[in-house]
XYZ file of C-alpha atoms in Angstrom:
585
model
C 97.716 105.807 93.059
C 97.195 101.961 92.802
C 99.374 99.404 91.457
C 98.159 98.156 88.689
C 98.778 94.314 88.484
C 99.935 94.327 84.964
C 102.983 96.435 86.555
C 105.310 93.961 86.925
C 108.134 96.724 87.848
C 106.955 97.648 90.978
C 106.502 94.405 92.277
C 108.721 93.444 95.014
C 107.835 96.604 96.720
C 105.581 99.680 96.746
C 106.915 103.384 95.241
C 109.781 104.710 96.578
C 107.833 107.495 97.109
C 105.435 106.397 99.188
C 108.532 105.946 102.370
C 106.818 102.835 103.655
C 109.166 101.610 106.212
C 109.945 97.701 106.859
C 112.221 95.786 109.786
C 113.522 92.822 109.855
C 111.232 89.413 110.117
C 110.520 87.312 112.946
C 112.826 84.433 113.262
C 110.935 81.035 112.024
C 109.649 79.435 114.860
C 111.655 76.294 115.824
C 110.335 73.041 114.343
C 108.758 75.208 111.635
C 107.712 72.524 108.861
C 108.815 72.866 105.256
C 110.638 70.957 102.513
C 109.244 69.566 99.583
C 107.950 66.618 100.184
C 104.323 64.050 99.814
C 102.926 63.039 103.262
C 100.098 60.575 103.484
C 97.743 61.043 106.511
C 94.785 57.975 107.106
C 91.710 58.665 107.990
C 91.244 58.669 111.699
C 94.366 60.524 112.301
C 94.172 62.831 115.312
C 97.196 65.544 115.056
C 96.690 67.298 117.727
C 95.623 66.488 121.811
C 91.976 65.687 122.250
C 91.346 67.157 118.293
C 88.886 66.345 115.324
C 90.228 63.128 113.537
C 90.948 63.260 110.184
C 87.289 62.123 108.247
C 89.496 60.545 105.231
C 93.091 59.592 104.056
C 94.567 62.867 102.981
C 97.317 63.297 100.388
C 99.539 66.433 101.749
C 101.979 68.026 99.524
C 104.035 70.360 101.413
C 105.892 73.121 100.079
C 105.204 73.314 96.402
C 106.799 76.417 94.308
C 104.690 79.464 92.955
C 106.383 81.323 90.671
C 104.623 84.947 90.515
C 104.459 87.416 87.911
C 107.689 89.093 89.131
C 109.937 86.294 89.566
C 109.840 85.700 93.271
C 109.071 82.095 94.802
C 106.469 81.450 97.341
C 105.475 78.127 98.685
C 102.716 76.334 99.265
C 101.043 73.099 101.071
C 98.172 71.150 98.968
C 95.792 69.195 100.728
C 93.603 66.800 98.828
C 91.759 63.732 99.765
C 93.364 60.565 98.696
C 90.513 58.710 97.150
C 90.074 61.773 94.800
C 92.703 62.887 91.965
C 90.998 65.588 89.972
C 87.271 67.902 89.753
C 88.267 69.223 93.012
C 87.721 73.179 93.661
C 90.087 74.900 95.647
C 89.978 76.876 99.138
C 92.982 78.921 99.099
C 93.496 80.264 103.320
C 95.359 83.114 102.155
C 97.607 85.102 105.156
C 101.153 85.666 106.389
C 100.640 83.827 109.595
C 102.925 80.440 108.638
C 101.295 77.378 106.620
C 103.490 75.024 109.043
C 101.049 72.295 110.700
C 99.529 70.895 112.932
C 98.185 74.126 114.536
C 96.219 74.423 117.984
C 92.700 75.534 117.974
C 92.267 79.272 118.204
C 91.105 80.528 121.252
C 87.676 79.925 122.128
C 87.347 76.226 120.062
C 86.844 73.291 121.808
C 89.868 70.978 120.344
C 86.851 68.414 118.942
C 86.386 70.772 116.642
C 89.553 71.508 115.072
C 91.894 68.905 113.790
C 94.603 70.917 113.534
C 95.210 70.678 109.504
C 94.462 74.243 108.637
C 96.227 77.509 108.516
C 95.075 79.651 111.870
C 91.855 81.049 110.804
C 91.966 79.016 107.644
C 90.023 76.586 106.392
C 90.586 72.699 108.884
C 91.197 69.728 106.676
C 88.574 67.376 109.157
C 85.975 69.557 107.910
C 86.590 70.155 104.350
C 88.726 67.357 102.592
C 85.901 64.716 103.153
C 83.349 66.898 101.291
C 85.307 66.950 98.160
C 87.525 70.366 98.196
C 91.618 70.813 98.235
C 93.005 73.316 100.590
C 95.698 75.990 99.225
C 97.995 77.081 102.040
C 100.175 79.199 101.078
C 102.861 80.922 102.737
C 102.240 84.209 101.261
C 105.065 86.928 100.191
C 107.821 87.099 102.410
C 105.925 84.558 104.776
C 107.474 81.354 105.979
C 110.537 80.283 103.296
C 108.859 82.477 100.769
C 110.633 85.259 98.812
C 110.510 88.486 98.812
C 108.752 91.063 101.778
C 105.323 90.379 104.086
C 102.967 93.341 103.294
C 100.011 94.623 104.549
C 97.542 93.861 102.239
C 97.248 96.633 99.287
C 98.532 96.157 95.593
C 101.178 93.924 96.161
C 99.306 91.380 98.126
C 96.306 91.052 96.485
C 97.822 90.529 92.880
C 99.800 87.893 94.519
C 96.787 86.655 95.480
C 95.623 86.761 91.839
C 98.563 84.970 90.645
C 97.847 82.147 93.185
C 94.373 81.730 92.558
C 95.062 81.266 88.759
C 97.959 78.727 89.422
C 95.340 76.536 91.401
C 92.713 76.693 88.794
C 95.458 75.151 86.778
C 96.577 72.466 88.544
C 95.578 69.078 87.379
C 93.542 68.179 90.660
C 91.517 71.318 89.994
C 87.631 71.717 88.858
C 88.900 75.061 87.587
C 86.940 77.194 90.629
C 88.853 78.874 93.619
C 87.346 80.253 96.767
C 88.751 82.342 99.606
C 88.177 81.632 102.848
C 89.078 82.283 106.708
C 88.885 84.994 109.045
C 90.348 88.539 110.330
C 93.372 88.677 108.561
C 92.084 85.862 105.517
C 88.857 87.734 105.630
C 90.585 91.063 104.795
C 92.886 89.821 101.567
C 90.029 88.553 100.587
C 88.401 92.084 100.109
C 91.922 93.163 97.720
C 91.953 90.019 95.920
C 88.734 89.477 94.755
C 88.534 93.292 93.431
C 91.448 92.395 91.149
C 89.066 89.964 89.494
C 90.882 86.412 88.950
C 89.151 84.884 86.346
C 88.888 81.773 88.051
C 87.917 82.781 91.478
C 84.163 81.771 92.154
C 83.747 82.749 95.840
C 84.564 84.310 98.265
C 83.923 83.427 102.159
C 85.135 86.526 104.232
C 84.980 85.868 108.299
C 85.132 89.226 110.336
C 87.052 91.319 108.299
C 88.410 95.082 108.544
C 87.878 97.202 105.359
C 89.451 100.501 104.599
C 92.182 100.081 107.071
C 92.805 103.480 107.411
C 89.449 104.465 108.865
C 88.278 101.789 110.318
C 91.288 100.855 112.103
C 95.125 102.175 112.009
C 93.987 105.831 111.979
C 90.359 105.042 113.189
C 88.781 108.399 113.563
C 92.340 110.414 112.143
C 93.861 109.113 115.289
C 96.729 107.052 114.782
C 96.429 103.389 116.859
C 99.280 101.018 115.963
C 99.703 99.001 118.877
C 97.797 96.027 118.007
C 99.475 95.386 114.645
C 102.988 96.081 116.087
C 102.088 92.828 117.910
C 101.057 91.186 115.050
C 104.740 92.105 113.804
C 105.681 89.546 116.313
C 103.786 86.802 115.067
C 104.526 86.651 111.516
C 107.228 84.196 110.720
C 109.986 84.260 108.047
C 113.269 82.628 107.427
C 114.711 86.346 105.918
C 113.216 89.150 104.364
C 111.649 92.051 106.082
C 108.033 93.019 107.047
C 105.760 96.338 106.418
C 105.544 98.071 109.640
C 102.164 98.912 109.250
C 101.823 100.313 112.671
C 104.689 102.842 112.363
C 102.936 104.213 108.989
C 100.246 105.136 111.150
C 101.763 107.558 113.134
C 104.310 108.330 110.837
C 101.658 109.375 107.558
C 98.299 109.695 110.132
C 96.479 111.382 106.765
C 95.035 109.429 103.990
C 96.915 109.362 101.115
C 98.056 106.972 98.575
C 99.626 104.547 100.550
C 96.272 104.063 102.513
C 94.344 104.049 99.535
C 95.829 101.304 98.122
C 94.768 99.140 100.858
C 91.248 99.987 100.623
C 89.841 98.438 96.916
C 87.029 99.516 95.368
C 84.482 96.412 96.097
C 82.407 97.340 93.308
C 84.736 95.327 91.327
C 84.171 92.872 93.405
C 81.181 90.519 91.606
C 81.633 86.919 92.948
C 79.155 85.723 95.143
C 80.006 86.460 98.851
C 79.735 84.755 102.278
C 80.224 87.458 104.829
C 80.322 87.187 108.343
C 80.340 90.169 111.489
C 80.854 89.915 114.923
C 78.023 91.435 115.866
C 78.679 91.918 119.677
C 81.915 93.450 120.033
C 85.190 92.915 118.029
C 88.072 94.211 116.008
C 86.613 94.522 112.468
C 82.766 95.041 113.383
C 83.093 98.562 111.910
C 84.895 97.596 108.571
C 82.728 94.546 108.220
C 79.903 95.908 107.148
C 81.342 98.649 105.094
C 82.898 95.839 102.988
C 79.040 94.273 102.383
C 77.385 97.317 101.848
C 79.937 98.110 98.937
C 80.311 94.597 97.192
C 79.498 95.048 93.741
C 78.128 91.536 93.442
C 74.223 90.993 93.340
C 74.870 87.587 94.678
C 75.895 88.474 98.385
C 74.799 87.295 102.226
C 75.505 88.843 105.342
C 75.463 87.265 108.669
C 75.653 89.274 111.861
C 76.575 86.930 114.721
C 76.576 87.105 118.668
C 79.930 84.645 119.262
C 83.293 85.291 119.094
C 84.777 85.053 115.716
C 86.886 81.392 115.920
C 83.796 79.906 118.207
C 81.309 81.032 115.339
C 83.593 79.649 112.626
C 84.427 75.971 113.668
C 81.012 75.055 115.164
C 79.781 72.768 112.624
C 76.050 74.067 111.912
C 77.799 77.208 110.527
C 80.779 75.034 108.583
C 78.060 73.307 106.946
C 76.041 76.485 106.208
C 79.373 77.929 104.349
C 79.522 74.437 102.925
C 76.247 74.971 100.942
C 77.447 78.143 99.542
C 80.464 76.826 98.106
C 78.591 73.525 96.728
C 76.466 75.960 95.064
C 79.294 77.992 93.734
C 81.997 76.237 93.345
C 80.725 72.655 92.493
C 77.343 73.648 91.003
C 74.712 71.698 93.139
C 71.410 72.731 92.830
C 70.817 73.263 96.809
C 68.354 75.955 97.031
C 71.047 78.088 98.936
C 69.829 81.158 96.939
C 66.455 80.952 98.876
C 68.693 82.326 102.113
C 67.944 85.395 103.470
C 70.823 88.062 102.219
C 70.940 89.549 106.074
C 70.411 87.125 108.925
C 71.213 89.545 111.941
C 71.912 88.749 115.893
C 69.896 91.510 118.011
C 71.739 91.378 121.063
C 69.586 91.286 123.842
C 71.882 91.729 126.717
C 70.312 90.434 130.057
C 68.186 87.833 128.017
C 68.000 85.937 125.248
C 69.654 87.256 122.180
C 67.749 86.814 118.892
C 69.889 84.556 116.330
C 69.275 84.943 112.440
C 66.784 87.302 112.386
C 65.637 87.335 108.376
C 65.979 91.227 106.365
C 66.262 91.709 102.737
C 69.132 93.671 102.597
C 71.676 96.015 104.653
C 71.082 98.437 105.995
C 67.264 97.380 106.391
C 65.456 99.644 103.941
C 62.745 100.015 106.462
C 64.583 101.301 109.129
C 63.391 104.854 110.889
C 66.325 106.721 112.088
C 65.279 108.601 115.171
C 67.481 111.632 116.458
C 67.823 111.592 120.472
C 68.907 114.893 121.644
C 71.792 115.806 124.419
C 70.763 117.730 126.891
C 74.027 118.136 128.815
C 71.728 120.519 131.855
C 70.148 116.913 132.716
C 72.873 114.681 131.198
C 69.291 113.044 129.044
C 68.747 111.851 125.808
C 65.631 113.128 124.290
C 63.256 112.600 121.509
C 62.563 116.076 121.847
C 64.972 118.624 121.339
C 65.691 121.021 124.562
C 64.614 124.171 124.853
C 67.215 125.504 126.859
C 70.852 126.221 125.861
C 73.340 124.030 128.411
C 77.233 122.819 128.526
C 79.060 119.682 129.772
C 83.171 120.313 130.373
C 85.421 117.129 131.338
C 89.520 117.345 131.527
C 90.801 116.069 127.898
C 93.058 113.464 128.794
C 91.101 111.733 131.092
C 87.446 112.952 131.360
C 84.242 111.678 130.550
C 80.516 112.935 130.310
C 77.341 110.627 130.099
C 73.735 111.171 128.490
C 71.297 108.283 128.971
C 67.277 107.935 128.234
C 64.614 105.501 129.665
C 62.837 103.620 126.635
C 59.220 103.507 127.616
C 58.155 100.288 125.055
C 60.336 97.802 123.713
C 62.552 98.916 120.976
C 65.057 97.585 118.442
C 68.134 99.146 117.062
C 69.674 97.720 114.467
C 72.200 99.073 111.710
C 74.415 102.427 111.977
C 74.269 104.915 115.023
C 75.891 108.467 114.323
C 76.406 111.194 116.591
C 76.217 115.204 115.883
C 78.371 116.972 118.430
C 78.708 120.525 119.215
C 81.923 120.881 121.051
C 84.498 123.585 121.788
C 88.376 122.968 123.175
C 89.395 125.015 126.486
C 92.993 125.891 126.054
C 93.463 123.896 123.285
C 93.108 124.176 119.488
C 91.875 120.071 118.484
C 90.301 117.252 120.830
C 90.217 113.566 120.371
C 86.701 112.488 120.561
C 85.875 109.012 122.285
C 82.177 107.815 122.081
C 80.360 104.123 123.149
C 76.615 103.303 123.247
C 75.632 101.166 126.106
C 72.646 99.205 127.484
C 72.001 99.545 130.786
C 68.969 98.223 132.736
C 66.513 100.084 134.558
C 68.406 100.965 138.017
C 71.018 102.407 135.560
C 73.650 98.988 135.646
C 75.614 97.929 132.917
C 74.131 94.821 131.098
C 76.876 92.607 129.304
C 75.897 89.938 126.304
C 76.761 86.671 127.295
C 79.312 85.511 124.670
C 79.184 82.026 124.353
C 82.950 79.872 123.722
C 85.072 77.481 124.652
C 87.625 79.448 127.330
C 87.550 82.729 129.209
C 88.708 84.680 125.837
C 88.598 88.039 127.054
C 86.814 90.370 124.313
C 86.439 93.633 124.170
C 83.896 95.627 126.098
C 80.012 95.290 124.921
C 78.780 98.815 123.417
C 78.953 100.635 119.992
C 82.190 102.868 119.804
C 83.334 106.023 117.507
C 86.389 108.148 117.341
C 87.457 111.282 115.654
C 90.143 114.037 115.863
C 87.928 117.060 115.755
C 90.811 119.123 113.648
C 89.691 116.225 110.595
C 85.726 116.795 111.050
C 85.481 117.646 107.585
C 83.458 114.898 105.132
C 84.365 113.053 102.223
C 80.885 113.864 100.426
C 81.175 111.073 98.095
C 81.203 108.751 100.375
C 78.735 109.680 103.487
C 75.650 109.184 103.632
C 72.316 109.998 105.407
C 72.693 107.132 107.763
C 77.001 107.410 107.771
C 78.834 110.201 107.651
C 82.405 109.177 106.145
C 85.472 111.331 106.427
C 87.885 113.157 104.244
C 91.252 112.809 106.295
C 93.386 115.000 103.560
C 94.043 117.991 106.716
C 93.756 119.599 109.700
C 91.490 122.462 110.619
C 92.216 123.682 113.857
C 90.281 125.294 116.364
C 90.474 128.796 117.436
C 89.951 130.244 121.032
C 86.049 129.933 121.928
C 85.474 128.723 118.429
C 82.730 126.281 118.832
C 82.162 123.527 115.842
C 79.564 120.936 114.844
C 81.167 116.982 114.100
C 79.964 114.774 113.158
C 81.003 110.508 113.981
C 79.882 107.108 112.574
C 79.643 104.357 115.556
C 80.373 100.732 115.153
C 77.133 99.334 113.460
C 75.171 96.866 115.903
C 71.670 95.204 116.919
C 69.877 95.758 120.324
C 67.207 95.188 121.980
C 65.532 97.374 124.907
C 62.778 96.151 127.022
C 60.220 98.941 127.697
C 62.608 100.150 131.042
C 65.996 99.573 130.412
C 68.482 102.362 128.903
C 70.845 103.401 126.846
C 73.913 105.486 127.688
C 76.154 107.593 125.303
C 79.550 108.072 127.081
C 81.278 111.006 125.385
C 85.618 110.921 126.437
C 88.857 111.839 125.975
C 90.235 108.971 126.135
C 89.577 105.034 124.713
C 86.632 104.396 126.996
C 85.786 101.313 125.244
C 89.172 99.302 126.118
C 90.093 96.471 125.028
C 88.821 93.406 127.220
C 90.401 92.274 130.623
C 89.620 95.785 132.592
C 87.171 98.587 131.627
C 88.476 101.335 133.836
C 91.412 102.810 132.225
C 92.554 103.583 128.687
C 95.724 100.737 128.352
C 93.214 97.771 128.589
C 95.605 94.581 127.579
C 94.406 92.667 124.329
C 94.755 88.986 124.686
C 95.237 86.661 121.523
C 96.344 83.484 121.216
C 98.489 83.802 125.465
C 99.881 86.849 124.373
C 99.014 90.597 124.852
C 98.450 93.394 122.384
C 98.093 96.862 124.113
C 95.428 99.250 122.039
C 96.597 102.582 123.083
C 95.339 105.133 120.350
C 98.012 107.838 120.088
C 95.344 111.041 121.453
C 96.710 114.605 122.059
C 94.131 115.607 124.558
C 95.041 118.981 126.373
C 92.831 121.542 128.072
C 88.957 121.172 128.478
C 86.540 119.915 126.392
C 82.982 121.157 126.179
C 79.965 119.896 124.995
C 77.192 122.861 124.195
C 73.104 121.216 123.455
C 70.435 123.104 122.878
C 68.796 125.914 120.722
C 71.237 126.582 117.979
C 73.641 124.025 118.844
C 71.402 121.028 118.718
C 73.586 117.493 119.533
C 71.822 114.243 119.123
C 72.445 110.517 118.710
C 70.641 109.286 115.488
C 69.166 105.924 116.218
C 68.128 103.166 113.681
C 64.664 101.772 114.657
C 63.405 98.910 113.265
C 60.122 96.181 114.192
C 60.762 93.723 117.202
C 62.316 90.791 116.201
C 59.210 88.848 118.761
């Protein structure tokens, strides 16, 4: 079921029925700024310690009422340049985070190249005012001073969204054309807003952002993971109200149902042209990214895979003024030749040498890829192009074991696009198993080779590799939406395993671009437990998450017991499908 955003009944909440639990709000931070008021900022201002200066006198109109459909109040901060009064298209930054500024540069950017005049992750005023745009900050639903609840994206949110997108096209300052814009959680509003089709919204500029939440992240793989959005919780600011515990839900309705469904849109509704941009190395929404793309209805949509860390990649200037030229083209109409970009430029990580950077394809996934299956062989612990002839087993303790399968590339190969691994598997003294799967590179004596990610501070990101997950007990696929190269599950129940029962699965891994030299490998780690981590400490499954200082454990909620076996061979052939595509050189 999906609200629909005519329902103006349902609007301060969802369904009673749905048992979506909420807590009380974080406490406004102190010296949180609000109050209506008009501040006027020169040019050459410099807000915060060693930051971008302001690039023009800035008109800033803080805390200005939005009345939505339903009767609550949110507010929101204008930002215009002073020298112009009207024809100005908005960028709305659209997120529960807190509109209160100045705000430090996120970690990663050098202070030079943030001013501080933008929401975090939102579009910076330095940047933008100067070239003829207002900024929209809002402080969303239950955000900030606003009224009512902060949700989780879905229904509620993105018709909010809707209502504030229309109310800027209206404003006297306006051109009439909106655009979203920012990253993580602005990049994945964005993806619920746009579907609900304001007509007034002309762009939109998504920055590494989950889609369907459910798979891709809370219950990645049917097993429930709610640690990094309880911390998020924490961070979310509000002078009353309550917010959606998102994380609880997880654990608390770990199948798909309506409540998940809502906050997954269907983005074939979704026809504005689109800016989209994946962390292509390693990274929280490198998975849901690309979903997103590939399902966009619009025919006017770019994709670009990067190699950086998300807030690096977004405020280094050649990139702000390749986003600029989209919305020029969009949203003010210049004739710029923008259409003439590639619609994929990709990063082929090339970890122990130079990466290759905007690599041009026609479209994602590459239509000319060659998927190539690469067989277990769990007697040798190889990878194979060539299936094995004889019938073999690999056993490791559930809760904390491991098994490995590598192969020697003997000429230089790429990879780019989506991995997926068949499994047969069987659970000793058990009746499920949480699955836990990463692609590696390793070089020719077998080491681990790490991309060099290029920013501003030791930002500790997750592990380098492509990871999957599944609870074997939800192996069953949602045939509507898998495909050859994906296979997508249903998530509606559990089939359990029975004594010796042995079962083929099948698991989509995190889309990415490598490149082997003729010599170096690649390792499939198969586990029972989060091999991937988190950042700081590869060794152990409670890897710490840093963001912004502060730590966010990812601890996925598995129920591994027992012994879990892997079975290759004649009638029970496992394999790692592979998409090959030319050298980039």
């Amino acid at each position: 079921m999906t609200i629909d955003h005519q329902d103006t009944q349902r609007r301060s909440a969802y369904p009673p029925e749905w048992k979506v639990e909420f807590a009380p709000s974080t406490p406004l931070p102190e010296g949180y700024r609000s109050g209506r008021e008009t501040i006027h900022l020169k040019s050459g201002t410099v807000l915060i310690e060693g930051g971008r200066p302001l690039s023009c006198d800035v008109v800033w109109e803080q805390d200005v009422p939005i009345t939505l459909r339903d009767g609550v109040v949110i507010y929101t901060d204008v930002l215009r340049p002073a020298d112009q009064a009207k024809d100005l298209p908005a960028i709305v930054s659209w997120s529960s985070y807190g509109k209160s500024l100045p705000t430090p540069p996120p970690s990663g950017v050098l202070p030079e190249n943030f001013s501080g005049l933008g929401k975090f992750e939102g579009a910076d005023g330095a940047f933008w005012l100067d070239k003829g745009y207002a900024l929209v900050n809002p402080d969303v639903r239950g955000a900030g001073k606003s009224g009512g609840d902060i949700h989780y994206w879905g229904s509620v949110d993105s018709h909010d969204g809707y209502d504030v997108i229309e109310w800027a096209a209206s404003q006297p300052w306006s051109n009439g054309k909106v655009a979203l814009y920012g990253a993580s959680w602005l990049a994945i509003s964005q993806w619920g807003i746009a579907a609900t089709r304001p007509p007034h919204l002309a762009a939109i500029a998504p920055w590494n952002g989950i889609y369907d939440i459910y798979r891709t992240h809370m219950v990645w793989g049917g097993i429930p993971d709610p640690g990094f959005f309880d911390f998020i919780n924490n961070i979310l600011p509000a002078e009353a109200g309550s917010t959606e515990q998102i994380g609880a839900m997880s654990v608390q309705q770990p199948l798909l149902n309506d409540y998940w469904e809502d906050k997954t849109p269907d983005l074939s509704d979704v026809t504005v042209p689109a800016y989209v941009v994946v962390d292509g190395v390693t990274g929280l929404h490198s998975m849901g990214g690309p979903e997103a793309f590939r399902r966009l209805g619009s025919t006017q949509k770019w994709l670009r895979i990067n190699n950086t860390q998300e807030w690096h990649d977004q405020y280094t200037e050649y990139y702000q003024n390749d986003v600029l030229r989209f919305f020029d083209r969009y949203l003010k109409d210049i004739d710029n030749g923008w259409e003439e970009t590639p619609h994929v430029r990709a990063c082929i990580i090339n970890a122990g040498g130079d990466d290759f950077i905007n690599v041009p394809f026609t479209e994602w996934p590459v239509p000319e890829t060659r998927y190539q299956e690469l067989y277990l062989d769990a007697g040798q612990g190889a990878l194979s192009t060539t299936a094995p002839a004889e019938l073999s087993s690999a056993s490791y303790p559930g809760v904390d074991g491991s098994t490995t399968f590598t192969i020697k590339f003997e000429e230089d190969t790429t990879l780019f696009g989506y991995m997926s691994v068949r499994l047969w598997v069987e659970a000793q003294d058990a009746d499920d198993m949480d699955l836990f799967l990463l692609v590696e590179k390793l070089d020719a004596d077998g080491n681990l080779l790490v991309p060099h990610l290029e920013m501003a501070d030791s930002y500790p990101v997750s592990p380098p590799g492509a990871p999957g997950r599944l609870r074997v007990s939800l192996r069953e696929l949602d045939r509507e939406l898998s495909t050859d190269f994906l296979p997508v599950h249903a998530f509606r129940g559990h089939r359990k395993l029975s004594p010796g029962e042995i079962v083929p699965v099948d698991i989509g891994l995190t889309p990415r671009g490598y490149f082997f030299e003729a010599g170096q490998q690649l390792r499939l780690t198969v586990a029972g437990w989060n091999v991937r981590g988190t950042g700081v400490d590869v060794n152990g499954p409670d890897n710490p998450l840093v963001l912004g200082g502060r730590l966010a454990a990812e601890t996925p909620l598995a129920e591994n017991t027992g012994t879990h076996v892997i079975h290759t061979g004649p009638g029970y052939l496992s394999y790692l499908r592979v998409p090959v595509v030319s050298n980039p050189r």
